[in-house]
Short mmCIF file of C-alpha atoms and ligand atoms in Angstrom, two decimals:
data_model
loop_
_atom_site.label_atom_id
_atom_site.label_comp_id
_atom_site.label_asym_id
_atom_site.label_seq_id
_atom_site.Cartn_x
_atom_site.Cartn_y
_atom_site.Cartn_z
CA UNK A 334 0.00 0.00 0.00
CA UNK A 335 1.33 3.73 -0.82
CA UNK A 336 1.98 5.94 2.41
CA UNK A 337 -0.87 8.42 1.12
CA UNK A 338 -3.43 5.34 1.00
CA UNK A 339 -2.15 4.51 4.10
CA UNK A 340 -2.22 8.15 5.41
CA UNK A 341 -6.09 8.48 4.38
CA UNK A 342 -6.85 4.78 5.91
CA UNK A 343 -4.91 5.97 9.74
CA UNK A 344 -7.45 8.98 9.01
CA UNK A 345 -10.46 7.21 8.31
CA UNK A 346 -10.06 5.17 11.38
CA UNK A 347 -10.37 7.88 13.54
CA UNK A 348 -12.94 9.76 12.21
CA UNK A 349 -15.46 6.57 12.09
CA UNK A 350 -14.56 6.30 15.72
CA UNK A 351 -15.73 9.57 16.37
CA UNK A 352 -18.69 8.71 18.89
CA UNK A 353 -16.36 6.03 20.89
CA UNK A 354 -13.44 8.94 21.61
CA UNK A 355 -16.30 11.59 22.50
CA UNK A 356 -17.70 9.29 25.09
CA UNK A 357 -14.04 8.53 26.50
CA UNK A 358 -13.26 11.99 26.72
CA UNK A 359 -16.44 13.46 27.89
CA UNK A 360 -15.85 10.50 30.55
CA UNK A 361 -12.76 11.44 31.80
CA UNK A 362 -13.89 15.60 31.96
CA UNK A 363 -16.91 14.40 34.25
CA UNK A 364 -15.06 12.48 36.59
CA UNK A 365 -11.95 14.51 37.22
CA UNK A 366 -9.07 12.98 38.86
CA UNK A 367 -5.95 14.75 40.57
CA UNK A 368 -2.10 13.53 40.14
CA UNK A 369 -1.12 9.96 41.61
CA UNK A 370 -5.36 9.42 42.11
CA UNK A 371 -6.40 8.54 38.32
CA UNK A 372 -7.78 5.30 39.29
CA UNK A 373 -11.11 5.45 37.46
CA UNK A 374 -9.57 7.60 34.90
CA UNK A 375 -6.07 4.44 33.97
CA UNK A 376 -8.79 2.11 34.47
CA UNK A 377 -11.33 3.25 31.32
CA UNK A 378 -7.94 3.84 29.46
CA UNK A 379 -6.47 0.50 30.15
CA UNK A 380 -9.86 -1.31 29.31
CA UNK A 381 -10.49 1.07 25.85
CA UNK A 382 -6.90 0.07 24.30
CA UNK A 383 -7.22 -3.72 25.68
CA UNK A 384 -10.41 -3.85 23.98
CA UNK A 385 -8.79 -2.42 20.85
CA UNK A 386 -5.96 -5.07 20.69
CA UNK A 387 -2.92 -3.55 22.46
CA UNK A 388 -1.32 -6.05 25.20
CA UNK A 389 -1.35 -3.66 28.64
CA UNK A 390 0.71 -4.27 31.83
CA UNK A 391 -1.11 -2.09 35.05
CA UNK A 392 0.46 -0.29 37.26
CA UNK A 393 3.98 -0.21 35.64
CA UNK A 394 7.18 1.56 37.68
CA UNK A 395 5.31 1.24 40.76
CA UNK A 396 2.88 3.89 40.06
CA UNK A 397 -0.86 2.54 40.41
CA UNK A 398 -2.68 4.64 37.81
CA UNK A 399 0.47 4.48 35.55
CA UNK A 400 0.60 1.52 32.04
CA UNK A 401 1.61 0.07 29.01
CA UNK A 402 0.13 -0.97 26.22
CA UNK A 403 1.68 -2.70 23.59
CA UNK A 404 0.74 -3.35 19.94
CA UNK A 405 2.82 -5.08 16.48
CA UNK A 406 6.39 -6.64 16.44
CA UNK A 407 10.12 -4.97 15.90
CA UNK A 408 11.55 -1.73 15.42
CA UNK A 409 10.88 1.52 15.43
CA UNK A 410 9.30 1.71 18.90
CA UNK A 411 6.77 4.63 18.34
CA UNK A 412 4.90 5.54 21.78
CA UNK A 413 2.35 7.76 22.80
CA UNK A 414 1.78 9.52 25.97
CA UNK A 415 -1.23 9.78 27.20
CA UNK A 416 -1.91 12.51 30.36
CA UNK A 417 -5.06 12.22 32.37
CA UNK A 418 -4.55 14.16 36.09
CA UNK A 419 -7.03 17.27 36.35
CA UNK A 420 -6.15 20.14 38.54
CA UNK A 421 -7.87 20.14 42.40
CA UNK A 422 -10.91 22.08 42.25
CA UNK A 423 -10.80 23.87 38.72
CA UNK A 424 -11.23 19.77 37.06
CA UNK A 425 -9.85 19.26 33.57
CA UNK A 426 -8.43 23.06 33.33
CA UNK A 427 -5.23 22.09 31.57
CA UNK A 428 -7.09 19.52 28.81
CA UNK A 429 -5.51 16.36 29.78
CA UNK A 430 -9.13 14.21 28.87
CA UNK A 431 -8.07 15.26 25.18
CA UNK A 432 -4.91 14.42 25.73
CA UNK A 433 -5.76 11.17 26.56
CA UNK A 434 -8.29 10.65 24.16
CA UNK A 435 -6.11 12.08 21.75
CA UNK A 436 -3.18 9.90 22.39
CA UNK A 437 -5.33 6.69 22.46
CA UNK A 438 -7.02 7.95 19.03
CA UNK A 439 -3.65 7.99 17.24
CA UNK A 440 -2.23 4.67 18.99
CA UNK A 441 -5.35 2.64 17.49
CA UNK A 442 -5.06 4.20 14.18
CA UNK A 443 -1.21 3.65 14.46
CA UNK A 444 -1.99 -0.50 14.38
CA UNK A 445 -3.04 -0.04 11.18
CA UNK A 446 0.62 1.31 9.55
CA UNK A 447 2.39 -0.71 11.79
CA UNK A 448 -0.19 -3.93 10.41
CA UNK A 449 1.38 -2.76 7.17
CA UNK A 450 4.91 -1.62 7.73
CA UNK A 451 5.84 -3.68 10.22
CA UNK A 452 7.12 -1.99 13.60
CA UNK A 453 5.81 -1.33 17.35
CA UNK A 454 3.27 1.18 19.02
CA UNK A 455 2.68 1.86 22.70
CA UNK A 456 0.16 4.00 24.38
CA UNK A 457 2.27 5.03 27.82
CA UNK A 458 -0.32 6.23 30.98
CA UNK A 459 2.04 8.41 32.02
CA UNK A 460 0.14 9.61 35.77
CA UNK A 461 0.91 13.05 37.97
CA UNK A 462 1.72 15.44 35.11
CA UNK A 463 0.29 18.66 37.41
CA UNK A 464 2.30 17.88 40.03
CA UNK A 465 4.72 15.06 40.80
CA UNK A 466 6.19 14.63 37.31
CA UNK A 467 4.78 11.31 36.82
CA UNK A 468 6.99 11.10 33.35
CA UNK A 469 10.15 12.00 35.47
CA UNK A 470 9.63 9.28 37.67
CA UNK A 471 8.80 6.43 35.27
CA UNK A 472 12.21 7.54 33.36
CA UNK A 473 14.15 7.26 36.02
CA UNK A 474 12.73 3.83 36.55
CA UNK A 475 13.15 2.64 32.87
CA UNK A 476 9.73 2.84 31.31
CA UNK A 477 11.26 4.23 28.35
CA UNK A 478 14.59 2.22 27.53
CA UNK A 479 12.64 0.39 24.55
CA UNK A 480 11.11 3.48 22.90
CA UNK A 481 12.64 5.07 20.09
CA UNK A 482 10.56 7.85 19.77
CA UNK A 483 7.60 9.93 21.66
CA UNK A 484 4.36 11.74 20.85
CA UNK A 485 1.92 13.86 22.67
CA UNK A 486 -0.14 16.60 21.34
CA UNK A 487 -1.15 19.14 24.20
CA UNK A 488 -4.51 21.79 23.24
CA UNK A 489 -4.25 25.26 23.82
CA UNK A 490 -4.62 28.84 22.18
CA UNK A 491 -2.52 28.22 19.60
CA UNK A 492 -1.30 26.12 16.69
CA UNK A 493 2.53 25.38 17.29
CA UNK A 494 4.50 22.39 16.60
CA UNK A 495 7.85 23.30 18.41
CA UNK A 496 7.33 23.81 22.06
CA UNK A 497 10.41 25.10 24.35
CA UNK A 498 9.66 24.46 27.59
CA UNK A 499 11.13 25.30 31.31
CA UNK A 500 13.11 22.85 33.36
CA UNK A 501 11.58 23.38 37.06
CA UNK A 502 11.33 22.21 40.24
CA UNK A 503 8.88 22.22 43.56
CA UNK A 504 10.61 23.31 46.94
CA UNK A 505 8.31 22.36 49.94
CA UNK A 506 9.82 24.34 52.30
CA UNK A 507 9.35 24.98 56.37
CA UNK A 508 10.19 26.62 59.23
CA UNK A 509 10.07 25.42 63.10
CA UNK A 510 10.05 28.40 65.41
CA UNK A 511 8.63 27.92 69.26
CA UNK A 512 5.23 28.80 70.50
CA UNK A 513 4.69 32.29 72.96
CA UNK A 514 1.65 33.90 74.11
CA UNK A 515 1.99 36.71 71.89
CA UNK A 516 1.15 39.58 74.23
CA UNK A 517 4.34 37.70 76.28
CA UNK A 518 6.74 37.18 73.24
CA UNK A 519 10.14 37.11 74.12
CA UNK A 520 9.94 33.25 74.62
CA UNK A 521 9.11 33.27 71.28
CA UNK A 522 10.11 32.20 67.74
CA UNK A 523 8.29 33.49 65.22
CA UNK A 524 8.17 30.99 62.28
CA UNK A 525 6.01 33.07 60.17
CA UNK A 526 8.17 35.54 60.65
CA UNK A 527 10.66 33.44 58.65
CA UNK A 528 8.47 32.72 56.10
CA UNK A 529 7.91 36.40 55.26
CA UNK A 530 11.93 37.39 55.48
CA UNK A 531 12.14 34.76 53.20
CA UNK A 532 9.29 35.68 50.69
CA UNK A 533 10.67 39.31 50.43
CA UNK A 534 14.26 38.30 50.04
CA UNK A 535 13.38 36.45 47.29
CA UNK A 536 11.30 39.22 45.43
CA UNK A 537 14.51 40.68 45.54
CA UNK A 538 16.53 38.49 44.20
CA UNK A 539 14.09 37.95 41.39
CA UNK A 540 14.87 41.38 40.45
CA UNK A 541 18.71 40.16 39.39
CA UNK A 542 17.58 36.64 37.78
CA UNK A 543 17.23 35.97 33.67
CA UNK A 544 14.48 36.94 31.89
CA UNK A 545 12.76 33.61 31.46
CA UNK A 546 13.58 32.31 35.17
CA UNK A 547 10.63 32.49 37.34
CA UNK A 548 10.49 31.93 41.05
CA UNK A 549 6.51 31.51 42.47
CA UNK A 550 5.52 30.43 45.72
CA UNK A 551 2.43 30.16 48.02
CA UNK A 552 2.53 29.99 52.06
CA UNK A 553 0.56 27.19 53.25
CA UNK A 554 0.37 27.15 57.09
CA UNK A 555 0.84 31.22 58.03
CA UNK A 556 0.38 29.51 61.54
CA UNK A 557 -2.71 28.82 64.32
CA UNK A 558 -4.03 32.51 65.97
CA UNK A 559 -2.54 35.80 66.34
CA UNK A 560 -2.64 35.47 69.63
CA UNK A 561 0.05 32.55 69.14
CA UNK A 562 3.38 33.10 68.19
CA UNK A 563 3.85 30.93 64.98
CA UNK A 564 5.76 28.01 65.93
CA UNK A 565 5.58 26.03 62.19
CA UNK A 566 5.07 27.46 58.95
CA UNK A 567 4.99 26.04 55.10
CA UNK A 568 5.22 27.23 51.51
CA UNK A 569 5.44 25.49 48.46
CA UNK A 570 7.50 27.42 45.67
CA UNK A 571 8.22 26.14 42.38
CA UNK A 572 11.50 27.53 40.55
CA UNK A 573 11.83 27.48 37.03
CA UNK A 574 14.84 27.97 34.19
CA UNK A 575 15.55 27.95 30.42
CA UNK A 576 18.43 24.94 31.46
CA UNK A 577 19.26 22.49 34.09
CA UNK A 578 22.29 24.58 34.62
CA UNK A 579 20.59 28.28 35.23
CA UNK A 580 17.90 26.03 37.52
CA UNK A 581 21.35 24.36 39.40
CA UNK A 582 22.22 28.03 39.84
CA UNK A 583 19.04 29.50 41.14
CA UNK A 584 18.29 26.88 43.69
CA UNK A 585 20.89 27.60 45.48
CA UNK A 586 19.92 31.49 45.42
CA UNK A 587 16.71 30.70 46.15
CA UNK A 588 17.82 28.26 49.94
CA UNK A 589 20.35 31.22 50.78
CA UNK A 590 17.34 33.30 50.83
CA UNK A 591 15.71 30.69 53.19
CA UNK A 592 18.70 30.26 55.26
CA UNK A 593 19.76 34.02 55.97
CA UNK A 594 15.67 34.39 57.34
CA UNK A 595 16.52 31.25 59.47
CA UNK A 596 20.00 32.60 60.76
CA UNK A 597 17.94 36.09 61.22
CA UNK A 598 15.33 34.57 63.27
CA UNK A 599 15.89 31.49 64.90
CA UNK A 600 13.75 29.29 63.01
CA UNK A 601 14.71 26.04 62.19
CA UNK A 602 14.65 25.46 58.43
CA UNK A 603 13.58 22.12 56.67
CA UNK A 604 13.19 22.16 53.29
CA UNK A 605 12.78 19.19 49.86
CA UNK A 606 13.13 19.86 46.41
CA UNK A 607 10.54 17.46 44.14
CA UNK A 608 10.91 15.96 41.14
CA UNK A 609 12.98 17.71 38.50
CA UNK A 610 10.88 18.25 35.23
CA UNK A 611 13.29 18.33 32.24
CA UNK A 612 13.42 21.27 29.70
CA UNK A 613 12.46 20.09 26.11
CA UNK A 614 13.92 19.09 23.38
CA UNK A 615 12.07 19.03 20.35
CA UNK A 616 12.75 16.71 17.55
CA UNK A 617 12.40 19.04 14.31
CA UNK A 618 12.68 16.13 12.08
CA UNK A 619 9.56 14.98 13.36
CA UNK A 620 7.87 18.66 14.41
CA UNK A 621 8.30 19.13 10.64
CA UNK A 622 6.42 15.90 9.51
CA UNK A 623 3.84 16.36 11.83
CA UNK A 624 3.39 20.26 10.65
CA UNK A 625 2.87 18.96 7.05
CA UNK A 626 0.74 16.31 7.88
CA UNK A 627 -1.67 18.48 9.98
CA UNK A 628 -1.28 21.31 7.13
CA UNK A 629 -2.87 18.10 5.25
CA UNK A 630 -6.08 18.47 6.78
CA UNK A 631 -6.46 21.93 6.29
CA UNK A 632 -5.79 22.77 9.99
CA UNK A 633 -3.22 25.99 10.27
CA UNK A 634 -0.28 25.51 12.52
CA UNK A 635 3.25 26.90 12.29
CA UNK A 636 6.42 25.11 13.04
CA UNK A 637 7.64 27.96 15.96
CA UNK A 638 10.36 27.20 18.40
CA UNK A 639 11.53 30.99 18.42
CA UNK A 640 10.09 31.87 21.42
CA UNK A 641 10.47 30.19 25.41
CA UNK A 642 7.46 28.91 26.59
CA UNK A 643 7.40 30.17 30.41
CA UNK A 644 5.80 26.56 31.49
CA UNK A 645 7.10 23.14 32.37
CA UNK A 646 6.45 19.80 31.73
CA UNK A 647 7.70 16.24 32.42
CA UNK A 648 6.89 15.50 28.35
CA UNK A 649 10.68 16.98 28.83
CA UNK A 650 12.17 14.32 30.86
CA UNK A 651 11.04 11.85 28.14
CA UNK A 652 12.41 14.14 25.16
CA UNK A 653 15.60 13.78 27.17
CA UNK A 654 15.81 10.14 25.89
CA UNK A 655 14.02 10.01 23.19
CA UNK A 656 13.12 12.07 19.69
CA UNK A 657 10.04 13.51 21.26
CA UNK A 658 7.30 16.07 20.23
CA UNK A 659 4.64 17.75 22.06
CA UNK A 660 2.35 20.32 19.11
CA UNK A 661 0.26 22.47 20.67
CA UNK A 662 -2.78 22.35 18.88
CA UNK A 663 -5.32 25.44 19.27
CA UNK A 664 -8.97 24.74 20.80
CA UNK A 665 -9.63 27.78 22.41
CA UNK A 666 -9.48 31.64 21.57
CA UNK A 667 -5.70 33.29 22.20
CA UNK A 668 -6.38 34.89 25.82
CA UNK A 669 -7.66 31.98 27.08
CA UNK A 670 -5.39 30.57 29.19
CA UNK A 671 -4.88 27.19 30.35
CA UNK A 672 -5.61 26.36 34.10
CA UNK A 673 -8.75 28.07 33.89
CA UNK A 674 -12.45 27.64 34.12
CA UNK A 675 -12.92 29.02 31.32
CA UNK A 676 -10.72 26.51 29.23
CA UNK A 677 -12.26 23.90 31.69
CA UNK A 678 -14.92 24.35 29.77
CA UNK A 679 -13.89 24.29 26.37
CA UNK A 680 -12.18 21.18 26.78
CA UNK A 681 -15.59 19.37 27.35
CA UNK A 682 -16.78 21.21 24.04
CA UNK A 683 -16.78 19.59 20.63
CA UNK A 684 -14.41 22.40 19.12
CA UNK A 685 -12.11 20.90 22.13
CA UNK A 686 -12.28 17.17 20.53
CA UNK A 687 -12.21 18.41 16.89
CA UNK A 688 -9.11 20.10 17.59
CA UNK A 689 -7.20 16.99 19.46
CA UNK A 690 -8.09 14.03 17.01
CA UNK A 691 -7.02 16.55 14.10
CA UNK A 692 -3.38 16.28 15.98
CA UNK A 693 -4.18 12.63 16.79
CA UNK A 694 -4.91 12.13 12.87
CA UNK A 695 -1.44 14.26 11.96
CA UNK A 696 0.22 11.67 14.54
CA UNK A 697 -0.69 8.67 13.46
CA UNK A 698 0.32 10.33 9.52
CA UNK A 699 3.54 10.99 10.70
CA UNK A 700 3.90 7.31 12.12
CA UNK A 701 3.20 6.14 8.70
CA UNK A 702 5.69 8.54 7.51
CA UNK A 703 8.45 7.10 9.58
CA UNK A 704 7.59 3.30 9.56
CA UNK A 705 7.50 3.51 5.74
CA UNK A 706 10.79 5.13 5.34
CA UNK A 707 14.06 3.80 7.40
CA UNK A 708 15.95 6.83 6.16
CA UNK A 709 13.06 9.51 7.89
CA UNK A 710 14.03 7.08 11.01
CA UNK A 711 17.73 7.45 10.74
CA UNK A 712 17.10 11.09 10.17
CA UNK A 713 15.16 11.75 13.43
CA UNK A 714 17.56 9.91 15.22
CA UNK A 715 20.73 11.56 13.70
CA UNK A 716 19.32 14.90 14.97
CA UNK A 717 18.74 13.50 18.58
CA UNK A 718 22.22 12.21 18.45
CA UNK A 719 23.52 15.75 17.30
CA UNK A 720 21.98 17.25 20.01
CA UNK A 721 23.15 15.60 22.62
ZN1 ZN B 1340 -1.32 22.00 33.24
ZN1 ZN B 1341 -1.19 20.07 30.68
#
């Protein structure tokens, strides 16, 4: 069979699924699940795909609501990633229910090149995106060794192939003062007191970081009463960088500013950094196929990668190891912004679904284009191995 038969057959498959991947979606949007508690959410995944021929192991790298699925014989490995964590209280704000839709759409319609061509296709669960870098985790525990290269498509505002994201990192962070009447203080250690010497010093030092750094931070536990001395106080920050290097750097900046308020006050400091979410690297062999192929269909998107994207994502960690991409694929009007109840909403809407299985389509096209071609294999991987 020719690659553009085969291009309008991966096509066809997902468009006469249509009803099936609005019900799974719409599914997953009305029962929202946070990171590390997708239990419902793995479980309809793991039965749709098992029902659709792909071989799927449960709760791979010890992660519960993380899996495989497996599909076809030999080389290239092509997997897709398939997010499903909503955000506490705002639901599926960041669109992961089309993400996973959308990955599982172009997996199935995958089997069919790889029937064909010959080659392997996995649909990774890939838990925790929001918050414990569920991707970081599962390559650090090998989940990835056999894949040769990654796909995710992500919805948004906009249409954009290349997407250079932030390395980061989450600092849980407290302070242990004592407890004092405090109308009687001098007994006293104020741990908020900490807390706030710490906030301020670092909206200082943010005035002396790069441009695309960012430092944000919440206080969690601002302590019991005011008439109680704080004795324990929390924060969560999260510290971001264009490289693991410039993140290595502020880190540091970012403790001394924690230290100096617990030398100033007394207060004992305890602090944890969480996982470490990867800055991306995007596979332009691959960003360019996939921009064609969507072009294709008559849906606009441009290739980008000029500008720094001031988000993270563990999609990063994997790109680390593999040729990955991640397209952002437009769903919602330009100022709406993701995290939202506004986009919420949109990603329940059929304009939402339209949008994702148009990526999923330009996917599983760009799967054909790579198991029908060993030299657009050798390509993408050449450019991964320049790059490293
Ligand atoms: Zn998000
Ligand atoms: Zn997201």
């Amino acid at each position: 069979m020719d690659t553009e038969k085969l291009k309008a057959s991966v096509v066809s498959e997902i468009d006469s699924r249509y009803e099936q991947f609005a019900a799974l979606s719409k599914k997953l949007h009305d029962n929202p699940e946070i990171a590390f508690e997708e239990k419902q959410s793995s479980a309809w995944l793991e039965e749709f795909i098992e029902q659709n021929g792909f071989t799927v192991e449960r709760g791979i790298c010890e992660l519960p609501t993380a899996f495989r699925g497996r599909y076809g014989k030999g080389r290239p490995v092509i997997a897709f990633l398939a997010e499903y964590d909503a955000l506490p209280k705002l639901g599926h704000a960041c669109g992961h229910n089309l993400i996973a839709t959308g990955s599982v759409a172009a997996g199935l319609a995958s089997c069919k090149a790889a029937d064909e061509l010959g080659g392997r296709i996995m649909i990774f669960g890939t838990p925790g995106e929001e918050l414990y870098g569920g991707k970081a985790i599962m390559a650090e525990r090998g989940a990835f060794t056999d894949v040769d290269m990654a796909m995710i498509a992500h919805p948004g505002g906009g249409n954009t192939v290349v997407m250079n994201t932030l390395a980061c990192e989450t600092l849980d962070v407290e302070f242990i003062g004592r407890a004092a009447h405090a109308a009687e203080p001098e007994s006293g250690i104020n741990a908020l007191e900490a807390m706030i010497q710490s906030y301020n010093a670092i909206n200082s030092l943010r005035q002396n970081i790069r441009d695309r750094a960012r430092i944000n931070g919440i206080i969690t536990d601002g302590g019991e009463a005011p008439n109680i001395v704080p004795a324990h106080t929390a924060a969560i920050f999260i510290v971001r960088a264009e490289n693991d290097a410039y993140l290595d750097e502020l880190k540091k900046k970012v403790i001394n500013c924690f230290s100096g308020a617990s030398r100033a006050t007394g207060a004992k400091l305890k602090y944890k950094w969480g996982e470490h979410y990867a800055a991306m690297v995007n596979n332009l062999t691959m960003a360019r196929l996939f921009k064609q192929n969507m072009q294709s269909l008559g849906h606009p998107i441009r290739l980008g990668g000029n500008t720094m994207m001031a988000f993270s994502t563990d999609v990063g960690n994997v790109s680390q190891l593999v040729p990955t991409i991640q397209p952002l694929v437009a769903i919602a009007p330009h100022d709406i912004q993701l995290h939202t109840p506004q986009f919420a909403r949109i990603t329940a809407s059929e304009e939402g679904l339209r949008g994702i299985l148009d990526a999923a389509k330009a996917m599983a096209m760009t799967v054909v284009d790579i198991l029908a071609s060993t030299e657009t294999a050798e390509k993408v991987w050449d450019e991964f191995r320049k790059g490293k």
